[in-house]
Amino acid sequence: EVIIETPFHNRQPNRMTVKEVEKIVRTYRLRYRALEASPGIRSVIIFRNHGPSAGTSLLHPHSQIIATGIVPRHIRQRDDSARSYFDDRGRCLVCDMAEQEFADGRRVIFENDRFAAFIPFAAGVPFETWILPKSHRTSFGGLSEEEGVDFSEVLHGVLVKLERVCRDPDYNYVIHSSAMCAADEPYLHWHLQLKPRLVTPAGFEMGSGIQINPSLPEDDAARLRKQGVSG
């Protein structure tokens, strides 16, 4: 499915109001719930490609949703890592990661009562950003109307800050949520991951599977944090 985000051809989310972004997030939630209830659907992936190097093929502002009858290997591997961590420690991997980020504080860039955005300690690319609920939430489909408002505020704030610091870079974001068969598992925690397309993977990355990030997450977060945001 393609979600047409606005009737205006050149109005990207970073140029919208928070209220306009709330409508996009509400559509995400409604379509996610409808698709996850469809017979045979095992995974629902919501994503946004912005700019040519991020793979966008339509200039008009839009997001996409793909529902699959399988659980892709990438999602299984991510969930397996989270389950292994939970089996060893009895805690959610993402909750522990977020707790460490909040305690450190240097990489947190925006937050409100329910959601926070930060650049991970081991960010794979410059300005990679995660947005997640502060309390444990397994599935994006469980997002309430009130939570959607707070999530929209943080998503809008991150996109505005990114535009000001990086001059509207190409980027991809995806909402990582549980597969339908694991929607109630205690080891999963949904989150949005945003990756700007500021560097190009080369031979070493291809040969090793290791990502090289030429910037310090603490420095990137400090630059984003300085940027004010209005609704």
Tab-separated table of C-alpha atoms in Angstrom:
chain	number	residue	atom	x	y	z
A	1	GLU	CA	0.000	0.000	0.000
A	2	VAL	CA	1.066	3.583	-0.687
A	3	ILE	CA	0.047	6.254	1.834
A	4	ILE	CA	-0.311	9.674	0.231
A	5	GLU	CA	0.681	11.941	3.117
A	6	THR	CA	-0.565	15.315	1.887
A	7	PRO	CA	-2.328	16.933	-1.107
A	8	PHE	CA	0.664	19.270	-1.480
A	9	HIS	CA	3.251	17.947	-3.916
A	10	ASN	CA	6.350	19.406	-2.224
A	11	ARG	CA	5.412	19.380	1.478
A	12	GLN	CA	7.524	16.766	3.201
A	13	PRO	CA	6.850	15.868	6.881
A	14	ASN	CA	9.669	18.099	8.122
A	15	ARG	CA	7.761	21.048	6.573
A	16	MET	CA	4.402	19.951	7.995
A	17	THR	CA	2.838	20.805	11.337
A	18	VAL	CA	2.749	18.250	14.140
A	19	LYS	CA	-1.000	17.919	13.559
A	20	GLU	CA	-0.375	16.914	9.956
A	21	VAL	CA	2.173	14.310	11.015
A	22	GLU	CA	-0.388	12.991	13.522
A	23	LYS	CA	-2.684	12.187	10.581
A	24	ILE	CA	0.088	10.174	8.934
A	25	VAL	CA	0.775	8.226	12.126
A	26	ARG	CA	-2.958	7.613	12.631
A	27	THR	CA	-3.112	6.156	9.129
A	28	TYR	CA	-0.087	3.961	9.902
A	29	ARG	CA	-1.850	2.613	12.977
A	30	LEU	CA	-5.201	2.000	11.301
A	31	ARG	CA	-3.699	0.238	8.296
A	32	TYR	CA	-1.335	-1.802	10.486
A	33	ARG	CA	-4.253	-3.086	12.544
A	34	ALA	CA	-6.343	-3.870	9.476
A	35	LEU	CA	-3.533	-5.714	7.740
A	36	GLU	CA	-2.399	-7.716	10.774
A	37	ALA	CA	-5.985	-8.983	11.122
A	38	SER	CA	-6.056	-10.191	7.506
A	39	PRO	CA	-5.937	-13.978	6.962
A	40	GLY	CA	-2.483	-15.333	6.248
A	41	ILE	CA	-0.567	-12.140	7.132
A	42	ARG	CA	2.467	-12.744	9.347
A	43	SER	CA	4.412	-9.497	9.100
A	44	VAL	CA	3.551	-5.831	8.433
A	45	ILE	CA	6.374	-3.431	7.538
A	46	ILE	CA	5.850	0.344	7.466
A	47	PHE	CA	8.597	2.416	5.876
A	48	ARG	CA	9.424	5.731	4.241
A	49	ASN	CA	12.014	6.409	1.534
A	50	HIS	CA	13.016	10.039	1.079
A	51	GLY	CA	15.251	11.089	-1.783
A	52	PRO	CA	16.862	9.339	-4.784
A	53	SER	CA	19.682	7.668	-2.867
A	54	ALA	CA	17.106	6.240	-0.446
A	55	GLY	CA	15.264	4.523	-3.282
A	56	THR	CA	12.256	6.798	-3.668
A	57	SER	CA	10.542	6.567	-7.044
A	58	LEU	CA	7.668	9.024	-6.455
A	59	LEU	CA	8.317	12.706	-5.767
A	60	HIS	CA	5.002	13.280	-4.007
A	61	PRO	CA	5.337	12.815	-0.194
A	62	HIS	CA	4.355	9.245	0.659
A	63	SER	CA	5.021	6.249	2.882
A	64	GLN	CA	4.573	2.562	2.113
A	65	ILE	CA	3.301	-0.562	3.855
A	66	ILE	CA	4.011	-4.121	2.805
A	67	ALA	CA	2.235	-7.054	4.454
A	68	THR	CA	3.745	-10.493	3.905
A	69	GLY	CA	2.620	-14.075	4.394
A	70	ILE	CA	6.047	-14.968	5.776
A	71	VAL	CA	8.327	-13.637	8.510
A	72	PRO	CA	11.407	-12.374	6.607
A	73	ARG	CA	14.760	-13.796	7.705
A	74	HIS	CA	16.000	-10.361	8.797
A	75	ILE	CA	13.080	-10.017	11.219
A	76	ARG	CA	13.573	-13.561	12.526
A	77	GLN	CA	17.257	-12.877	13.202
A	78	ARG	CA	16.437	-9.628	15.032
A	79	ASP	CA	13.776	-11.336	17.124
A	80	ASP	CA	16.063	-14.304	17.841
A	81	SER	CA	18.723	-11.940	19.227
A	82	ALA	CA	16.132	-10.263	21.450
A	83	ARG	CA	14.827	-13.627	22.664
A	84	SER	CA	18.338	-14.869	23.437
A	85	TYR	CA	19.049	-11.722	25.474
A	86	PHE	CA	15.776	-12.149	27.374
A	87	ASP	CA	16.503	-15.824	28.074
A	88	ASP	CA	19.936	-14.931	29.504
A	89	ARG	CA	18.950	-11.860	31.530
A	90	GLY	CA	15.182	-11.896	31.931
A	91	ARG	CA	14.927	-8.388	30.489
A	92	CYS	CA	14.036	-6.716	27.196
A	93	LEU	CA	17.114	-5.870	25.110
A	94	VAL	CA	15.694	-2.576	23.795
A	95	CYS	CA	14.467	-1.510	27.254
A	96	ASP	CA	17.978	-2.038	28.626
A	97	MET	CA	19.495	-0.203	25.682
A	98	ALA	CA	17.140	2.748	26.188
A	99	GLU	CA	17.799	2.809	29.933
A	100	GLN	CA	21.532	3.093	29.287
A	101	GLU	CA	20.977	5.888	26.761
A	102	PHE	CA	18.772	7.853	29.185
A	103	ALA	CA	21.302	7.399	32.001
A	104	ASP	CA	24.136	8.637	29.786
A	105	GLY	CA	22.093	11.428	28.182
A	106	ARG	CA	24.676	12.519	25.637
A	107	ARG	CA	22.983	10.836	22.680
A	108	VAL	CA	19.348	11.684	23.525
A	109	ILE	CA	18.083	14.340	21.117
A	110	PHE	CA	14.343	14.749	21.762
A	111	GLU	CA	11.730	13.376	24.151
A	112	ASN	CA	8.322	13.866	25.732
A	113	ASP	CA	6.343	11.950	28.348
A	114	ARG	CA	5.912	8.755	26.331
A	115	PHE	CA	8.598	8.685	23.622
A	116	ALA	CA	12.267	9.460	23.175
A	117	ALA	CA	14.684	9.770	20.264
A	118	PHE	CA	18.394	9.060	20.487
A	119	ILE	CA	21.396	8.187	18.376
A	120	PRO	CA	22.569	4.712	19.444
A	121	PHE	CA	25.989	4.228	21.032
A	122	ALA	CA	26.968	2.047	18.056
A	123	ALA	CA	25.156	3.960	15.303
A	124	GLY	CA	25.849	2.395	11.933
A	125	VAL	CA	25.758	5.663	9.969
A	126	PRO	CA	25.998	9.382	10.821
A	127	PHE	CA	22.842	10.691	12.520
A	128	GLU	CA	21.135	7.283	12.677
A	129	THR	CA	18.208	7.815	15.057
A	130	TRP	CA	15.903	5.514	17.010
A	131	ILE	CA	12.470	6.584	18.288
A	132	LEU	CA	10.800	4.313	20.821
A	133	PRO	CA	8.168	4.203	23.553
A	134	LYS	CA	9.685	4.756	26.997
A	135	SER	CA	7.547	2.006	28.512
A	136	HIS	CA	7.678	-1.519	27.146
A	137	ARG	CA	5.498	-1.964	24.061
A	138	THR	CA	5.741	-5.056	21.879
A	139	SER	CA	3.690	-4.189	18.803
A	140	PHE	CA	3.107	-0.952	16.915
A	141	GLY	CA	-0.480	-2.121	16.498
A	142	GLY	CA	-1.051	-1.478	20.199
A	143	LEU	CA	-0.360	2.250	19.817
A	144	SER	CA	-3.203	4.254	21.401
A	145	GLU	CA	-4.565	7.553	20.089
A	146	GLU	CA	-2.820	9.441	22.912
A	147	GLU	CA	0.467	7.627	22.347
A	148	GLY	CA	0.185	8.393	18.647
A	149	VAL	CA	0.099	12.119	19.423
A	150	ASP	CA	3.324	11.923	21.447
A	151	PHE	CA	5.003	9.688	18.867
A	152	SER	CA	4.106	12.186	16.127
A	153	GLU	CA	5.619	15.048	18.097
A	154	VAL	CA	8.952	13.256	18.450
A	155	LEU	CA	9.000	12.033	14.827
A	156	HIS	CA	8.257	15.547	13.567
A	157	GLY	CA	10.922	17.023	15.852
A	158	VAL	CA	13.581	14.606	14.644
A	159	LEU	CA	12.828	15.284	10.976
A	160	VAL	CA	12.920	19.068	11.504
A	161	LYS	CA	16.237	18.857	13.364
A	162	LEU	CA	17.719	16.567	10.699
A	163	GLU	CA	16.738	18.949	7.911
A	164	ARG	CA	18.333	21.932	9.651
A	165	VAL	CA	21.610	20.194	10.476
A	166	CYS	CA	22.036	18.019	7.371
A	167	ARG	CA	20.207	20.178	4.797
A	168	ASP	CA	17.311	17.822	4.122
A	169	PRO	CA	19.269	14.602	3.511
A	170	ASP	CA	17.938	11.529	1.791
A	171	TYR	CA	16.886	8.956	4.379
A	172	ASN	CA	14.958	5.781	5.066
A	173	TYR	CA	12.966	4.978	8.140
A	174	VAL	CA	11.202	1.778	9.097
A	175	ILE	CA	8.996	0.812	12.015
A	176	HIS	CA	10.348	-2.392	13.548
A	177	SER	CA	7.470	-4.254	15.163
A	178	SER	CA	6.831	-7.836	16.160
A	179	ALA	CA	5.733	-10.459	13.674
A	180	MET	CA	2.104	-11.490	14.105
A	181	CYS	CA	3.140	-14.810	15.664
A	182	ALA	CA	5.147	-13.028	18.381
A	183	ALA	CA	2.941	-10.031	19.125
A	184	ASP	CA	2.668	-10.828	22.847
A	185	GLU	CA	6.241	-11.916	23.529
A	186	PRO	CA	7.913	-10.018	26.410
A	187	TYR	CA	11.300	-9.757	24.704
A	188	LEU	CA	10.202	-7.530	21.783
A	189	HIS	CA	9.970	-3.721	21.820
A	190	TRP	CA	8.799	-1.803	18.745
A	191	HIS	CA	10.739	1.220	17.544
A	192	LEU	CA	11.347	3.413	14.512
A	193	GLN	CA	14.836	3.388	13.005
A	194	LEU	CA	15.896	6.270	10.742
A	195	LYS	CA	19.059	6.134	8.622
A	196	PRO	CA	20.183	9.198	6.627
A	197	ARG	CA	21.969	8.419	3.367
A	198	LEU	CA	25.065	10.523	4.057
A	199	VAL	CA	27.759	7.904	3.399
A	200	THR	CA	28.169	5.228	0.721
A	201	PRO	CA	29.019	1.640	1.738
A	202	ALA	CA	32.128	0.410	-0.081
A	203	GLY	CA	34.256	-2.704	-0.435
A	204	PHE	CA	35.133	-3.233	3.218
A	205	GLU	CA	31.482	-3.060	4.261
A	206	MET	CA	30.558	-5.512	1.516
A	207	GLY	CA	33.369	-7.902	2.397
A	208	SER	CA	33.027	-7.793	6.187
A	209	GLY	CA	29.420	-6.907	6.931
A	210	ILE	CA	30.819	-4.237	9.282
A	211	GLN	CA	29.518	-0.686	8.972
A	212	ILE	CA	31.921	2.254	9.218
A	213	ASN	CA	30.552	5.415	10.797
A	214	PRO	CA	32.980	8.340	10.320
A	215	SER	CA	31.244	10.537	12.927
A	216	LEU	CA	30.829	10.317	16.711
A	217	PRO	CA	27.221	9.727	17.828
A	218	GLU	CA	27.732	12.112	20.762
A	219	ASP	CA	28.763	14.925	18.402
A	220	ASP	CA	25.873	14.239	16.007
A	221	ALA	CA	23.382	14.208	18.884
A	222	ALA	CA	24.737	17.483	20.277
A	223	ARG	CA	24.255	19.187	16.900
A	224	LEU	CA	20.677	17.932	16.603
A	225	ARG	CA	19.842	18.776	20.207
A	226	LYS	CA	20.752	22.436	19.656
A	227	GLN	CA	18.047	22.849	17.045
A	228	GLY	CA	14.745	24.134	18.404
A	229	VAL	CA	11.442	22.748	17.143
A	230	SER	CA	8.038	24.393	16.834
A	231	GLY	CA	4.749	22.737	15.982
